[in-house]
Amino acid sequence: MIPELGHFAQIIGLAMAIALTLIPAWGAWRGNRAAMQLGPGLASGMTVLVLLSFVCLSISFVQDDFSVALVANNSNTLLPMVYKLCAVFGNHEGSMLLWSLILCLWTLAVAVFSPSLPLIFQVRVLSVMGSVAVGFLSFSLFTSNPFARLLPGIPAEGSDLNPLLQDPGMIIHPPLLYIGYAGFSVAFAFAIAALLGGRLDAAWARWSRPWTNVAWAFLSLGIMLGSWWAYYELGWGGWWFWDPVENASFMPWLAGTALIHSLAVTEKRGLFKSWTVLLAIFAFSLSLLGTFLVRSGVITSVHAFANDPERGVFILVFLAIVVGGSLTLYALRAPAVASRVGFSWISRESLLLLNNVVFLVATLTVLFGTLFPLLMDALGGGKYSVGPPYFNAVFVPLMALLVPFMGIGPLSRWKKDTTSRWRQELLLPLSAAVICAVTLPLVHGEYNLWVALAVLLAGWLVFGLARDLWNRINTASDFKRGVRRLPASYWGMVVAHLGFAACIVGVVATSQYSIERDLKMKPGETEELAGYEFRFVEVAPVRGPNFVADEARFEVVRAGEFVANLAPQKRRYLAGGSIMTEAAIAPGLFRDLYVAMGEPIGNDGSWAVRLHYKPMVRWMWLGAILMAVGGFCTVADKRYRSQRRSVTAGVKGAEYAG
Amino acid sequence: MMRILAMLLLLGSVAAQAVIETYEFSSPELEERYQQLSAELRCPTCQNQTIADSNSLISQDLRKLLYEQLEAGKSDDEILAYLVERYGEFVRYRPDYDGATRILWLAPVGLLLLGVLIVFFVMRGRRPEAAGEENVLDTAQQERLDELLKQAEQDK
Amino acid sequence: MPARLKLFLPLILFVVLAGFLMRGLQLDPTALPSALIDQPLPAFSLTVLGSEKAIAREGVIGEVALFNVWATWCVSCRVEHPYLNKLSEAGVPIYGINYKDDDAAAVQWLEKLGDPYVLSIADRDGDLGLDLGVYGAPETYLVDAQGVVRYRHAGVVDERVWTTILEPIYRELGGEGGPG
């Protein structure tokens, strides 16, 4: 009964989404206020129904209802409760339902948190989001029904959830990622609504900015969690593989990064209007493209979902309607004449423009690299692979190119600045960065030029920010007041940029200084790695809730002092029989020690063992978290809060009625 | 029957992780080159995995081959050429700079130049003396604003 | 109105991209053509399975034939074996390449399930397999009378594969026999 209820709720949810797409939009077109006012109600209705549907699916998993094909294929009675809930979206069908649900929640959020928006504008936003929801809900219903039953042959026991997904990281990684992806639909919907209204101006950018920042922050967290998960769960110590699935999440992030910077210029200076709109469309289109790539099977990936060309056709048609439609609208409605507001070469505007160029080039490069094998195949040019060596070789220089300008950005003035002022402001930060670059890599012992360069770039960012902070606080009468006077969005920028600096140091230090050794070890033996002595104490069988394992015990000692006990496992899952490696990690701010077990070798109790020494690997994820925190900070800004509270928007409303 | 094969391939890829080979190398440089090369070669049967990461039969063979060729004193280029001859360009995660892949390698530079050029022309089109016009509405805009304000009042 | 036309550029780029994606849906990204296509069958010097008789490239070329890579450890090989028997009975010459296998087990397998092969080359260490670019058993190569590899099929050969893929090429090359 419950699966049917869920299925039914999803169908009514789809009907609501269709109504949300059509009725308020019709109202906005004909000026029918009653029809427009239905918007928020329909958005809530749609959300409640899709939520109900998702809850029903979750209940089916919790109750081990193996008559539901999805439950039978992805869960079993032995699975711990928390992973049963994970299994709801650890598969294609369930994850599409989650995607739809999150999209609905964003729609509801727009309906609830922006009452001060002019009605006609809000209604257009809701309609656009409704139409996206129609696409996702019908995709789920027509090609990947999560509630399909296995009747009458109900299996007594289900098969297993892929053991790789049986992990705490996987509980929150997909939802965060989807919150990010779907969140860009808000920026997209605002852009389309602005185009429909025919007027792009600073007000539109101001409304759209907090939403975009939050979506971007969630996406950052989602990507970071994915990378962290790959690091400890896949057992080979890597954290980014440039797999198409990763690229699918990275491209919207890169485009989103360009977007949040371009939105800042549009809001503050009324510039780059049509460019910003295009970026908003681009960022969301890349989210959809990612969905297409992952689920259609056009590209091989380690963690792609079950491939089905029929689904591929559906998403492609959907993609063509949404992206094609919005780009057509853009071509017809975007202002063709550039605004006459001018700015000098030496100004914050041109630095932000440069940021946009670099991030766009980075996005397109990742896109091109990801699609290159497909393009060559389609043109009959043979089979090619484009992997990490290519992406690293082109991506790293691009980012290195960005940072020198990124350091100047916060200090520079809008409209017109002077190089002499830049020199004067930045001489001190530059010297500090150089000193750090010369000295800090020495701490590790062996001097490494790449690390020195990374420290130089990161130091340039950090000290530049410090200088700017000092300047701003110093103009106030006392320190406390100076700190409080700075708006939250400024603090957000500072934190996010610091996060970027941390990422640079983390990525470079860990790729340059990491040591990896694959060894044959037997209990009692000791191996030395980067000054740490790893003693293989013993191997013992252990039993988990749904697996059996051989667990090794390692004792790590450094200069006679105990450092850590590590217990990596080699697991065999009972339901599917799959073999899994569970790495053991001693984490630290400045270094991780990482042990993974391979296979037993010979008969003397020896094992293949992988030892890793990974300095500063956590800085990368810490950096990503800081970036996300920065993104969230901006929402607390007064000028967005007041927008939510006060209803002085009569003028704006009329403006958008055009 | 293809489905059986597909299922086998799939199972192979699920179990394929944390492959740890314990070859004894005659020198640390060879070991480093082995790690580097095995992370740049693609397993022909897997779903986008390097031969270092995959536990499939063919990856085991290729790792052994790589080890033997390295110990035999072959250069990286020779080993790559040997493998490309047998398995095609597909096995290289670092595409060669040759023919169509030139476009791939030059694309980022080209895009960057294009971007800078566009910015240059856009900026040149903007008269810097217009820099003072910020936030100033011309008369037509001002009229329209007044009109809209009035309209909004009436709407209430 | 050239300023307006410029704004159509993103749309045009998207349409091109969508065209490629549409085409991509009809392609199989996992299908990997052999690097040996239109190259001569590599030279080798091995023995015939079940005997000490030496066999080299010259001993197996001269007519259009199938070269089937098989092994007793390969599950799908058992699946395709009955159809290979059928093809062989219908007069299609098939050479076996017994890939990384145990000789005794392989001989026993052929005794039990029937031997569709003109002869099987015992490729114990997988040297020939490596030169062929074999990445998993079963694989079937179509070699013409001059000893040039014309096609490679990875996976099971069954009636559908034979009639839709292999047979047309086989006929074109002048191969004879075969069911139907």
JSON list of N, CA, C and O in Angstrom, two decimals, chain A residues 199 234 236 243-244 269 300-302 339 341 343 376 385 387 390 415 516 518-519 580 598 610 651, chain B residues 17-22 35 42 47-48 53 90 92-93 95 100 104 119 123 126 131 134 144 149 152:
[
{"chain": "A", "resi": 199, "resn": "ARG", "atom": "N", "xyz": [13.78, 43.46, -18.27]},
{"chain": "A", "resi": 199, "resn": "ARG", "atom": "CA", "xyz": [14.70, 44.44, -17.69]},
{"chain": "A", "resi": 199, "resn": "ARG", "atom": "C", "xyz": [15.71, 43.77, -16.79]},
{"chain": "A", "resi": 199, "resn": "ARG", "atom": "O", "xyz": [15.38, 43.10, -15.82]},
{"chain": "A", "resi": 234, "resn": "LEU", "atom": "N", "xyz": [38.11, 4.45, -1.18]},
{"chain": "A", "resi": 234, "resn": "LEU", "atom": "CA", "xyz": [38.55, 3.66, -2.32]},
{"chain": "A", "resi": 234, "resn": "LEU", "atom": "C", "xyz": [39.88, 2.97, -2.06]},
{"chain": "A", "resi": 234, "resn": "LEU", "atom": "O", "xyz": [40.28, 2.07, -2.77]},
{"chain": "A", "resi": 236, "resn": "TRP", "atom": "N", "xyz": [43.08, 3.85, -2.29]},
{"chain": "A", "resi": 236, "resn": "TRP", "atom": "CA", "xyz": [44.39, 4.11, -2.88]},
{"chain": "A", "resi": 236, "resn": "TRP", "atom": "C", "xyz": [44.88, 5.53, -2.63]},
{"chain": "A", "resi": 236, "resn": "TRP", "atom": "O", "xyz": [45.81, 6.00, -3.24]},
{"chain": "A", "resi": 243, "resn": "ASP", "atom": "N", "xyz": [37.41, 11.99, -13.11]},
{"chain": "A", "resi": 243, "resn": "ASP", "atom": "CA", "xyz": [36.45, 11.09, -13.74]},
{"chain": "A", "resi": 243, "resn": "ASP", "atom": "C", "xyz": [35.28, 11.94, -14.25]},
{"chain": "A", "resi": 243, "resn": "ASP", "atom": "O", "xyz": [34.98, 12.98, -13.65]},
{"chain": "A", "resi": 244, "resn": "PRO", "atom": "N", "xyz": [34.62, 11.52, -15.34]},
{"chain": "A", "resi": 244, "resn": "PRO", "atom": "CA", "xyz": [33.51, 12.32, -15.85]},
{"chain": "A", "resi": 244, "resn": "PRO", "atom": "C", "xyz": [32.48, 12.69, -14.78]},
{"chain": "A", "resi": 244, "resn": "PRO", "atom": "O", "xyz": [31.90, 13.78, -14.83]},
{"chain": "A", "resi": 269, "resn": "ARG", "atom": "N", "xyz": [27.64, 47.59, -9.55]},
{"chain": "A", "resi": 269, "resn": "ARG", "atom": "CA", "xyz": [27.95, 48.59, -10.56]},
{"chain": "A", "resi": 269, "resn": "ARG", "atom": "C", "xyz": [27.02, 48.57, -11.75]},
{"chain": "A", "resi": 269, "resn": "ARG", "atom": "O", "xyz": [27.17, 49.40, -12.65]},
{"chain": "A", "resi": 300, "resn": "THR", "atom": "N", "xyz": [32.13, 6.70, -20.36]},
{"chain": "A", "resi": 300, "resn": "THR", "atom": "CA", "xyz": [32.40, 5.69, -19.33]},
{"chain": "A", "resi": 300, "resn": "THR", "atom": "C", "xyz": [32.97, 6.35, -18.09]},
{"chain": "A", "resi": 300, "resn": "THR", "atom": "O", "xyz": [33.76, 7.26, -18.17]},
{"chain": "A", "resi": 301, "resn": "SER", "atom": "N", "xyz": [32.50, 5.89, -16.98]},
{"chain": "A", "resi": 301, "resn": "SER", "atom": "CA", "xyz": [32.95, 6.44, -15.72]},
{"chain": "A", "resi": 301, "resn": "SER", "atom": "C", "xyz": [32.95, 5.33, -14.68]},
{"chain": "A", "resi": 301, "resn": "SER", "atom": "O", "xyz": [32.21, 4.37, -14.80]},
{"chain": "A", "resi": 302, "resn": "VAL", "atom": "N", "xyz": [33.78, 5.51, -13.64]},
{"chain": "A", "resi": 302, "resn": "VAL", "atom": "CA", "xyz": [33.81, 4.47, -12.61]},
{"chain": "A", "resi": 302, "resn": "VAL", "atom": "C", "xyz": [32.49, 4.38, -11.89]},
{"chain": "A", "resi": 302, "resn": "VAL", "atom": "O", "xyz": [31.98, 3.32, -11.63]},
{"chain": "A", "resi": 339, "resn": "SER", "atom": "N", "xyz": [26.27, 48.29, -21.78]},
{"chain": "A", "resi": 339, "resn": "SER", "atom": "CA", "xyz": [25.95, 49.49, -20.99]},
{"chain": "A", "resi": 339, "resn": "SER", "atom": "C", "xyz": [27.07, 50.50, -21.17]},
{"chain": "A", "resi": 339, "resn": "SER", "atom": "O", "xyz": [28.21, 50.16, -21.45]},
{"chain": "A", "resi": 341, "resn": "VAL", "atom": "N", "xyz": [28.20, 52.45, -18.93]},
{"chain": "A", "resi": 341, "resn": "VAL", "atom": "CA", "xyz": [28.96, 52.72, -17.72]},
{"chain": "A", "resi": 341, "resn": "VAL", "atom": "C", "xyz": [30.40, 52.27, -17.94]},
{"chain": "A", "resi": 341, "resn": "VAL", "atom": "O", "xyz": [30.64, 51.12, -18.30]},
{"chain": "A", "resi": 343, "resn": "PHE", "atom": "N", "xyz": [34.65, 51.87, -17.08]},
{"chain": "A", "resi": 343, "resn": "PHE", "atom": "CA", "xyz": [35.60, 51.67, -15.99]},
{"chain": "A", "resi": 343, "resn": "PHE", "atom": "C", "xyz": [36.99, 51.57, -16.60]},
{"chain": "A", "resi": 343, "resn": "PHE", "atom": "O", "xyz": [37.14, 51.27, -17.78]},
{"chain": "A", "resi": 376, "resn": "MET", "atom": "N", "xyz": [35.46, 12.63, -30.63]},
{"chain": "A", "resi": 376, "resn": "MET", "atom": "CA", "xyz": [36.31, 11.88, -31.57]},
{"chain": "A", "resi": 376, "resn": "MET", "atom": "C", "xyz": [35.58, 10.64, -32.07]},
{"chain": "A", "resi": 376, "resn": "MET", "atom": "O", "xyz": [35.63, 10.30, -33.24]},
{"chain": "A", "resi": 385, "resn": "SER", "atom": "N", "xyz": [41.37, 8.51, -24.67]},
{"chain": "A", "resi": 385, "resn": "SER", "atom": "CA", "xyz": [41.10, 8.71, -23.25]},
{"chain": "A", "resi": 385, "resn": "SER", "atom": "C", "xyz": [41.73, 10.03, -22.84]},
{"chain": "A", "resi": 385, "resn": "SER", "atom": "O", "xyz": [42.83, 10.35, -23.27]},
{"chain": "A", "resi": 387, "resn": "GLY", "atom": "N", "xyz": [42.59, 11.90, -19.35]},
{"chain": "A", "resi": 387, "resn": "GLY", "atom": "CA", "xyz": [42.57, 11.63, -17.91]},
{"chain": "A", "resi": 387, "resn": "GLY", "atom": "C", "xyz": [43.34, 12.65, -17.11]},
{"chain": "A", "resi": 387, "resn": "GLY", "atom": "O", "xyz": [43.66, 13.73, -17.60]},
{"chain": "A", "resi": 390, "resn": "TYR", "atom": "N", "xyz": [46.21, 15.04, -18.37]},
{"chain": "A", "resi": 390, "resn": "TYR", "atom": "CA", "xyz": [45.81, 16.18, -19.19]},
{"chain": "A", "resi": 390, "resn": "TYR", "atom": "C", "xyz": [45.21, 17.29, -18.33]},
{"chain": "A", "resi": 390, "resn": "TYR", "atom": "O", "xyz": [45.61, 18.45, -18.41]},
{"chain": "A", "resi": 415, "resn": "LYS", "atom": "N", "xyz": [35.78, 51.11, -10.47]},
{"chain": "A", "resi": 415, "resn": "LYS", "atom": "CA", "xyz": [35.79, 52.17, -11.47]},
{"chain": "A", "resi": 415, "resn": "LYS", "atom": "C", "xyz": [37.21, 52.57, -11.91]},
{"chain": "A", "resi": 415, "resn": "LYS", "atom": "O", "xyz": [37.55, 52.41, -13.07]},
{"chain": "A", "resi": 516, "resn": "GLU", "atom": "N", "xyz": [54.42, 7.12, -1.13]},
{"chain": "A", "resi": 516, "resn": "GLU", "atom": "CA", "xyz": [53.58, 5.93, -1.15]},
{"chain": "A", "resi": 516, "resn": "GLU", "atom": "C", "xyz": [54.47, 4.72, -1.34]},
{"chain": "A", "resi": 516, "resn": "GLU", "atom": "O", "xyz": [55.38, 4.74, -2.16]},
{"chain": "A", "resi": 518, "resn": "ASP", "atom": "N", "xyz": [54.27, 0.37, -1.66]},
{"chain": "A", "resi": 518, "resn": "ASP", "atom": "CA", "xyz": [53.54, -0.89, -1.67]},
{"chain": "A", "resi": 518, "resn": "ASP", "atom": "C", "xyz": [54.51, -1.97, -1.25]},
{"chain": "A", "resi": 518, "resn": "ASP", "atom": "O", "xyz": [55.55, -2.14, -1.87]},
{"chain": "A", "resi": 519, "resn": "LEU", "atom": "N", "xyz": [54.16, -2.68, -0.18]},
{"chain": "A", "resi": 519, "resn": "LEU", "atom": "CA", "xyz": [55.12, -3.60, 0.40]},
{"chain": "A", "resi": 519, "resn": "LEU", "atom": "C", "xyz": [54.49, -4.95, 0.70]},
{"chain": "A", "resi": 519, "resn": "LEU", "atom": "O", "xyz": [53.28, -5.08, 0.81]},
{"chain": "A", "resi": 580, "resn": "MET", "atom": "N", "xyz": [36.13, -5.77, -0.04]},
{"chain": "A", "resi": 580, "resn": "MET", "atom": "CA", "xyz": [36.36, -4.33, 0.09]},
{"chain": "A", "resi": 580, "resn": "MET", "atom": "C", "xyz": [37.57, -4.07, 0.97]},
{"chain": "A", "resi": 580, "resn": "MET", "atom": "O", "xyz": [37.80, -4.78, 1.94]},
{"chain": "A", "resi": 598, "resn": "GLY", "atom": "N", "xyz": [46.14, -5.15, 0.98]},
{"chain": "A", "resi": 598, "resn": "GLY", "atom": "CA", "xyz": [45.86, -5.79, -0.30]},
{"chain": "A", "resi": 598, "resn": "GLY", "atom": "C", "xyz": [45.47, -7.24, -0.07]},
{"chain": "A", "resi": 598, "resn": "GLY", "atom": "O", "xyz": [44.59, -7.53, 0.73]},
{"chain": "A", "resi": 610, "resn": "ARG", "atom": "N", "xyz": [49.81, -1.26, 1.67]},
{"chain": "A", "resi": 610, "resn": "ARG", "atom": "CA", "xyz": [50.18, 0.04, 1.12]},
{"chain": "A", "resi": 610, "resn": "ARG", "atom": "C", "xyz": [50.29, 1.05, 2.25]},
{"chain": "A", "resi": 610, "resn": "ARG", "atom": "O", "xyz": [49.35, 1.21, 3.03]},
{"chain": "A", "resi": 651, "resn": "VAL", "atom": "N", "xyz": [8.03, 49.95, -6.34]},
{"chain": "A", "resi": 651, "resn": "VAL", "atom": "CA", "xyz": [8.63, 50.47, -7.55]},
{"chain": "A", "resi": 651, "resn": "VAL", "atom": "C", "xyz": [9.21, 49.33, -8.36]},
{"chain": "A", "resi": 651, "resn": "VAL", "atom": "O", "xyz": [8.95, 49.20, -9.56]},
{"chain": "B", "resi": 17, "resn": "GLN", "atom": "N", "xyz": [39.47, -2.77, -6.11]},
{"chain": "B", "resi": 17, "resn": "GLN", "atom": "CA", "xyz": [40.06, -1.61, -5.48]},
{"chain": "B", "resi": 17, "resn": "GLN", "atom": "C", "xyz": [41.22, -1.94, -4.60]},
{"chain": "B", "resi": 17, "resn": "GLN", "atom": "O", "xyz": [41.41, -3.06, -4.21]},
{"chain": "B", "resi": 18, "resn": "ALA", "atom": "N", "xyz": [41.98, -0.91, -4.34]},
{"chain": "B", "resi": 18, "resn": "ALA", "atom": "CA", "xyz": [43.18, -1.03, -3.54]},
{"chain": "B", "resi": 18, "resn": "ALA", "atom": "C", "xyz": [44.01, -2.21, -4.00]},
{"chain": "B", "resi": 18, "resn": "ALA", "atom": "O", "xyz": [44.28, -3.14, -3.27]},
{"chain": "B", "resi": 19, "resn": "VAL", "atom": "N", "xyz": [44.38, -2.17, -5.27]},
{"chain": "B", "resi": 19, "resn": "VAL", "atom": "CA", "xyz": [45.25, -3.19, -5.79]},
{"chain": "B", "resi": 19, "resn": "VAL", "atom": "C", "xyz": [46.65, -2.87, -5.31]},
{"chain": "B", "resi": 19, "resn": "VAL", "atom": "O", "xyz": [47.11, -1.75, -5.44]},
{"chain": "B", "resi": 20, "resn": "ILE", "atom": "N", "xyz": [47.28, -3.82, -4.71]},
{"chain": "B", "resi": 20, "resn": "ILE", "atom": "CA", "xyz": [48.62, -3.54, -4.21]},
{"chain": "B", "resi": 20, "resn": "ILE", "atom": "C", "xyz": [49.57, -4.59, -4.75]},
{"chain": "B", "resi": 20, "resn": "ILE", "atom": "O", "xyz": [49.44, -5.77, -4.46]},
{"chain": "B", "resi": 21, "resn": "GLU", "atom": "N", "xyz": [50.47, -4.15, -5.60]},
{"chain": "B", "resi": 21, "resn": "GLU", "atom": "CA", "xyz": [51.47, -5.06, -6.14]},
{"chain": "B", "resi": 21, "resn": "GLU", "atom": "C", "xyz": [52.76, -4.88, -5.35]},
{"chain": "B", "resi": 21, "resn": "GLU", "atom": "O", "xyz": [53.09, -3.77, -4.94]},
{"chain": "B", "resi": 22, "resn": "THR", "atom": "N", "xyz": [53.44, -5.97, -5.14]},
{"chain": "B", "resi": 22, "resn": "THR", "atom": "CA", "xyz": [54.66, -5.84, -4.34]},
{"chain": "B", "resi": 22, "resn": "THR", "atom": "C", "xyz": [55.88, -6.24, -5.15]},
{"chain": "B", "resi": 22, "resn": "THR", "atom": "O", "xyz": [56.67, -7.08, -4.74]},
{"chain": "B", "resi": 35, "resn": "GLN", "atom": "N", "xyz": [55.13, 3.65, -10.74]},
{"chain": "B", "resi": 35, "resn": "GLN", "atom": "CA", "xyz": [53.92, 4.26, -10.15]},
{"chain": "B", "resi": 35, "resn": "GLN", "atom": "C", "xyz": [53.33, 5.30, -11.10]},
{"chain": "B", "resi": 35, "resn": "GLN", "atom": "O", "xyz": [52.12, 5.36, -11.32]},
{"chain": "B", "resi": 42, "resn": "ARG", "atom": "N", "xyz": [45.38, 3.34, -19.07]},
{"chain": "B", "resi": 42, "resn": "ARG", "atom": "CA", "xyz": [43.98, 3.00, -18.83]},
{"chain": "B", "resi": 42, "resn": "ARG", "atom": "C", "xyz": [43.75, 1.52, -19.02]},
{"chain": "B", "resi": 42, "resn": "ARG", "atom": "O", "xyz": [44.20, 0.92, -20.00]},
{"chain": "B", "resi": 47, "resn": "GLN", "atom": "N", "xyz": [35.67, 0.39, -16.42]},
{"chain": "B", "resi": 47, "resn": "GLN", "atom": "CA", "xyz": [34.93, 1.63, -16.60]},
{"chain": "B", "resi": 47, "resn": "GLN", "atom": "C", "xyz": [35.81, 2.79, -16.13]},
{"chain": "B", "resi": 47, "resn": "GLN", "atom": "O", "xyz": [35.68, 3.27, -15.02]},
{"chain": "B", "resi": 48, "resn": "ASN", "atom": "N", "xyz": [36.68, 3.24, -16.96]},
{"chain": "B", "resi": 48, "resn": "ASN", "atom": "CA", "xyz": [37.51, 4.39, -16.63]},
{"chain": "B", "resi": 48, "resn": "ASN", "atom": "C", "xyz": [38.34, 4.22, -15.37]},
{"chain": "B", "resi": 48, "resn": "ASN", "atom": "O", "xyz": [38.17, 4.93, -14.38]},
{"chain": "B", "resi": 53, "resn": "ASP", "atom": "N", "xyz": [44.76, 1.03, -10.54]},
{"chain": "B", "resi": 53, "resn": "ASP", "atom": "CA", "xyz": [43.60, 0.95, -9.65]},
{"chain": "B", "resi": 53, "resn": "ASP", "atom": "C", "xyz": [42.74, -0.27, -9.90]},
{"chain": "B", "resi": 53, "resn": "ASP", "atom": "O", "xyz": [41.87, -0.59, -9.10]},
{"chain": "B", "resi": 90, "resn": "PHE", "atom": "N", "xyz": [43.65, 4.57, -26.94]},
{"chain": "B", "resi": 90, "resn": "PHE", "atom": "CA", "xyz": [42.74, 4.50, -25.81]},
{"chain": "B", "resi": 90, "resn": "PHE", "atom": "C", "xyz": [43.44, 4.28, -24.48]},
{"chain": "B", "resi": 90, "resn": "PHE", "atom": "O", "xyz": [42.98, 4.76, -23.45]},
{"chain": "B", "resi": 92, "resn": "ARG", "atom": "N", "xyz": [46.11, 5.47, -23.30]},
{"chain": "B", "resi": 92, "resn": "ARG", "atom": "CA", "xyz": [46.86, 6.59, -22.73]},
{"chain": "B", "resi": 92, "resn": "ARG", "atom": "C", "xyz": [45.92, 7.61, -22.11]},
{"chain": "B", "resi": 92, "resn": "ARG", "atom": "O", "xyz": [45.10, 8.20, -22.79]},
{"chain": "B", "resi": 93, "resn": "TYR", "atom": "N", "xyz": [46.08, 7.84, -20.82]},
{"chain": "B", "resi": 93, "resn": "TYR", "atom": "CA", "xyz": [45.30, 8.89, -20.18]},
{"chain": "B", "resi": 93, "resn": "TYR", "atom": "C", "xyz": [45.89, 10.26, -20.49]},
{"chain": "B", "resi": 93, "resn": "TYR", "atom": "O", "xyz": [45.24, 11.28, -20.33]},
{"chain": "B", "resi": 95, "resn": "PRO", "atom": "N", "xyz": [46.86, 12.04, -23.48]},
{"chain": "B", "resi": 95, "resn": "PRO", "atom": "CA", "xyz": [46.81, 11.90, -24.94]},
{"chain": "B", "resi": 95, "resn": "PRO", "atom": "C", "xyz": [48.09, 12.46, -25.57]},
{"chain": "B", "resi": 95, "resn": "PRO", "atom": "O", "xyz": [48.64, 13.44, -25.09]},
{"chain": "B", "resi": 100, "resn": "ALA", "atom": "N", "xyz": [44.67, 14.97, -34.08]},
{"chain": "B", "resi": 100, "resn": "ALA", "atom": "CA", "xyz": [43.49, 15.62, -33.49]},
{"chain": "B", "resi": 100, "resn": "ALA", "atom": "C", "xyz": [43.74, 16.05, -32.05]},
{"chain": "B", "resi": 100, "resn": "ALA", "atom": "O", "xyz": [43.14, 17.02, -31.57]},
{"chain": "B", "resi": 104, "resn": "LEU", "atom": "N", "xyz": [43.10, 19.32, -28.65]},
{"chain": "B", "resi": 104, "resn": "LEU", "atom": "CA", "xyz": [42.82, 19.14, -27.23]},
{"chain": "B", "resi": 104, "resn": "LEU", "atom": "C", "xyz": [43.83, 19.91, -26.38]},
{"chain": "B", "resi": 104, "resn": "LEU", "atom": "O", "xyz": [43.48, 20.63, -25.44]},
{"chain": "B", "resi": 119, "resn": "VAL", "atom": "N", "xyz": [37.90, 40.55, -24.15]},
{"chain": "B", "resi": 119, "resn": "VAL", "atom": "CA", "xyz": [37.92, 41.55, -23.09]},
{"chain": "B", "resi": 119, "resn": "VAL", "atom": "C", "xyz": [38.58, 42.83, -23.60]},
{"chain": "B", "resi": 119, "resn": "VAL", "atom": "O", "xyz": [38.10, 43.94, -23.38]},
{"chain": "B", "resi": 123, "resn": "MET", "atom": "N", "xyz": [36.70, 46.35, -23.75]},
{"chain": "B", "resi": 123, "resn": "MET", "atom": "CA", "xyz": [37.20, 47.46, -22.95]},
{"chain": "B", "resi": 123, "resn": "MET", "atom": "C", "xyz": [37.52, 48.67, -23.83]},
{"chain": "B", "resi": 123, "resn": "MET", "atom": "O", "xyz": [37.31, 49.80, -23.44]},
{"chain": "B", "resi": 126, "resn": "ARG", "atom": "N", "xyz": [34.64, 50.78, -24.57]},
{"chain": "B", "resi": 126, "resn": "ARG", "atom": "CA", "xyz": [34.12, 51.61, -23.49]},
{"chain": "B", "resi": 126, "resn": "ARG", "atom": "C", "xyz": [35.00, 52.84, -23.35]},
{"chain": "B", "resi": 126, "resn": "ARG", "atom": "O", "xyz": [36.19, 52.72, -23.11]},
{"chain": "B", "resi": 131, "resn": "ALA", "atom": "N", "xyz": [33.37, 57.13, -17.43]},
{"chain": "B", "resi": 131, "resn": "ALA", "atom": "CA", "xyz": [33.42, 56.57, -16.09]},
{"chain": "B", "resi": 131, "resn": "ALA", "atom": "C", "xyz": [32.65, 57.37, -15.05]},
{"chain": "B", "resi": 131, "resn": "ALA", "atom": "O", "xyz": [32.36, 56.88, -13.97]},
{"chain": "B", "resi": 134, "resn": "GLU", "atom": "N", "xyz": [28.07, 56.91, -13.70]},
{"chain": "B", "resi": 134, "resn": "GLU", "atom": "CA", "xyz": [27.47, 55.90, -12.85]},
{"chain": "B", "resi": 134, "resn": "GLU", "atom": "C", "xyz": [26.18, 56.38, -12.17]},
{"chain": "B", "resi": 134, "resn": "GLU", "atom": "O", "xyz": [26.13, 57.50, -11.63]},
{"chain": "B", "resi": 144, "resn": "ARG", "atom": "N", "xyz": [10.40, 57.51, -17.25]},
{"chain": "B", "resi": 144, "resn": "ARG", "atom": "CA", "xyz": [9.79, 56.20, -17.13]},
{"chain": "B", "resi": 144, "resn": "ARG", "atom": "C", "xyz": [9.68, 55.78, -15.66]},
{"chain": "B", "resi": 144, "resn": "ARG", "atom": "O", "xyz": [8.69, 55.23, -15.22]},
{"chain": "B", "resi": 149, "resn": "LEU", "atom": "N", "xyz": [6.53, 54.71, -10.84]},
{"chain": "B", "resi": 149, "resn": "LEU", "atom": "CA", "xyz": [6.25, 54.99, -9.44]},
{"chain": "B", "resi": 149, "resn": "LEU", "atom": "C", "xyz": [4.77, 55.28, -9.24]},
{"chain": "B", "resi": 149, "resn": "LEU", "atom": "O", "xyz": [4.12, 54.79, -8.33]},
{"chain": "B", "resi": 152, "resn": "ALA", "atom": "N", "xyz": [2.69, 52.19, -9.64]},
{"chain": "B", "resi": 152, "resn": "ALA", "atom": "CA", "xyz": [2.78, 51.32, -8.46]},
{"chain": "B", "resi": 152, "resn": "ALA", "atom": "C", "xyz": [1.89, 51.82, -7.35]},
{"chain": "B", "resi": 152, "resn": "ALA", "atom": "O", "xyz": [1.27, 51.05, -6.62]}
]
